[in-house]
Short mmCIF file of C-alpha atoms in Angstrom, two decimals:
data_model
loop_
_atom_site.label_atom_id
_atom_site.label_comp_id
_atom_site.label_asym_id
_atom_site.label_seq_id
_atom_site.Cartn_x
_atom_site.Cartn_y
_atom_site.Cartn_z
CA MET U 21 117.22 113.95 116.74
CA LYS U 22 114.75 112.15 114.54
CA LEU U 23 112.99 112.81 111.27
CA LEU U 24 109.48 111.43 111.45
CA ILE U 25 107.52 110.79 108.29
CA LEU U 26 103.80 110.50 108.92
CA ARG U 27 101.54 109.42 106.06
CA ILE U 28 97.88 110.40 106.43
CA THR U 29 95.55 108.83 103.86
CA ASN U 30 92.36 110.52 105.03
CA GLU U 31 92.59 114.25 104.40
CA LEU U 32 89.86 114.91 106.96
CA ASP U 33 92.17 113.53 109.68
CA MET U 34 95.01 115.86 108.73
CA GLU U 35 93.99 118.95 110.71
CA LYS U 36 93.11 116.83 113.75
CA VAL U 37 96.52 115.13 113.68
CA LEU U 38 98.24 118.53 113.37
CA VAL U 39 96.34 119.82 116.41
CA GLN U 40 97.39 116.74 118.40
CA LEU U 41 101.01 117.21 117.36
CA ALA U 42 100.87 120.89 118.34
CA ASN U 43 99.47 119.89 121.75
CA HIS U 44 102.76 118.02 122.29
CA LYS U 45 104.78 121.01 121.00
CA LEU U 46 105.68 119.08 117.84
CA VAL U 47 105.41 121.88 115.30
CA ASP U 48 108.69 121.85 113.38
CA SER U 49 107.28 120.21 110.27
CA VAL U 50 106.56 120.41 106.56
CA ILE U 51 103.45 119.01 104.87
CA ILE U 52 103.68 117.52 101.39
CA ASP U 53 101.00 116.20 99.03
CA ALA U 54 101.99 112.69 97.94
CA LYS U 55 100.74 109.99 95.64
CA GLY U 56 101.80 106.35 95.63
CA MET U 57 103.85 104.97 92.75
CA ALA U 58 101.31 102.28 91.81
CA SER U 59 98.52 104.85 91.65
CA GLU U 60 100.65 107.20 89.56
CA LEU U 61 101.59 104.48 87.08
CA ASN U 62 97.95 103.44 86.81
CA ASP U 63 96.92 107.03 85.95
CA TYR U 64 99.52 107.64 83.27
CA HIS U 65 99.21 104.44 81.25
CA GLY U 66 102.56 105.35 79.68
CA SER U 67 101.11 107.85 77.22
CA LEU U 68 101.02 111.59 76.74
CA LEU U 69 97.22 111.57 76.79
CA GLY U 70 97.26 109.67 80.09
CA SER U 71 99.74 112.20 81.48
CA LEU U 72 97.51 115.11 80.51
CA ARG U 73 94.43 113.42 81.93
CA ALA U 74 96.20 112.77 85.25
CA MET U 75 97.46 116.36 85.39
CA PHE U 76 93.95 117.81 85.08
CA ASP U 77 92.19 115.21 87.27
CA LEU U 78 91.40 117.34 90.30
CA ASP U 79 89.57 114.52 92.09
CA ARG U 80 92.53 112.14 92.23
CA GLU U 81 93.47 110.77 95.62
CA VAL U 82 96.32 112.61 97.32
CA ASN U 83 97.83 111.53 100.60
CA LYS U 84 99.56 113.88 103.01
CA LEU U 85 103.09 113.41 104.31
CA ILE U 86 104.17 115.27 107.43
CA LEU U 87 107.95 115.57 107.71
CA LEU U 88 108.64 116.36 111.34
CA THR U 89 111.89 116.86 113.24
CA CYS U 90 111.88 116.08 116.94
CA GLU U 91 114.03 114.92 119.82
CA ASP U 92 114.39 111.17 120.35
CA ASN U 93 112.20 111.23 123.45
CA GLN U 94 109.33 112.93 121.53
CA VAL U 95 108.77 110.10 119.02
CA GLN U 96 106.31 108.37 121.34
CA TYR U 97 104.23 111.57 121.55
CA ALA U 98 104.00 111.83 117.76
CA VAL U 99 102.83 108.22 117.55
CA GLN U 100 100.26 108.85 120.29
CA ALA U 101 99.05 112.04 118.59
CA MET U 102 98.51 110.27 115.27
CA GLU U 103 96.92 107.15 116.75
CA LYS U 104 94.53 109.24 118.86
CA ILE U 105 92.97 110.36 115.55
CA VAL U 106 93.47 107.45 113.11
CA GLY U 107 93.44 104.56 115.61
CA ASP U 108 96.02 101.80 116.00
CA ILE U 109 98.17 102.05 112.89
CA GLU U 110 99.21 98.40 113.00
CA GLU U 111 95.57 97.27 113.06
CA SER U 112 94.45 99.63 110.30
CA GLU U 113 94.19 98.87 106.60
CA SER U 114 94.22 102.56 105.66
CA GLY U 115 97.85 102.74 104.55
CA ASP U 116 98.77 105.28 107.24
CA TYR U 117 102.25 104.93 108.70
CA ILE U 118 104.99 106.58 110.73
CA ILE U 119 108.68 106.19 109.94
CA SER U 120 111.48 107.37 112.21
CA LEU U 121 114.92 108.14 110.77
CA PRO U 122 117.97 109.34 112.69
CA ILE U 123 119.27 112.82 111.91
CA ASP U 124 123.01 113.12 112.33
CA PHE U 125 123.20 116.79 111.32
CA ILE U 126 120.80 119.70 111.32
CA LYS U 127 121.44 123.41 110.89
CA LYS U 128 118.50 125.77 110.82
CA ALA U 129 117.67 129.40 111.23
CA LYS U 130 116.20 130.62 114.48
CA ARG U 131 112.64 131.87 114.39
#
């Protein structure tokens, strides 16, 4: 089994990527709002006022992370699903990426 981490920087692509993943029966996932460390540090400026400003800044850029579990042979389908929407990840300067990590144990409830 694998844990795939997909980072989507364009929120408009998110739903399209999810549809593509679902087309390949890749639906066992969690979606998380994420912000890069450099961006976070830049917003806070190390002060309480900066922290408050960042907390109430509703227009700040938020990326999406999809945490997806799949079988080893399904990784290629997840990559294809994402690249069908965002294009070739290696050629892009968007900051999108996919990471694959091995899962050596998983126990989950049946649905």
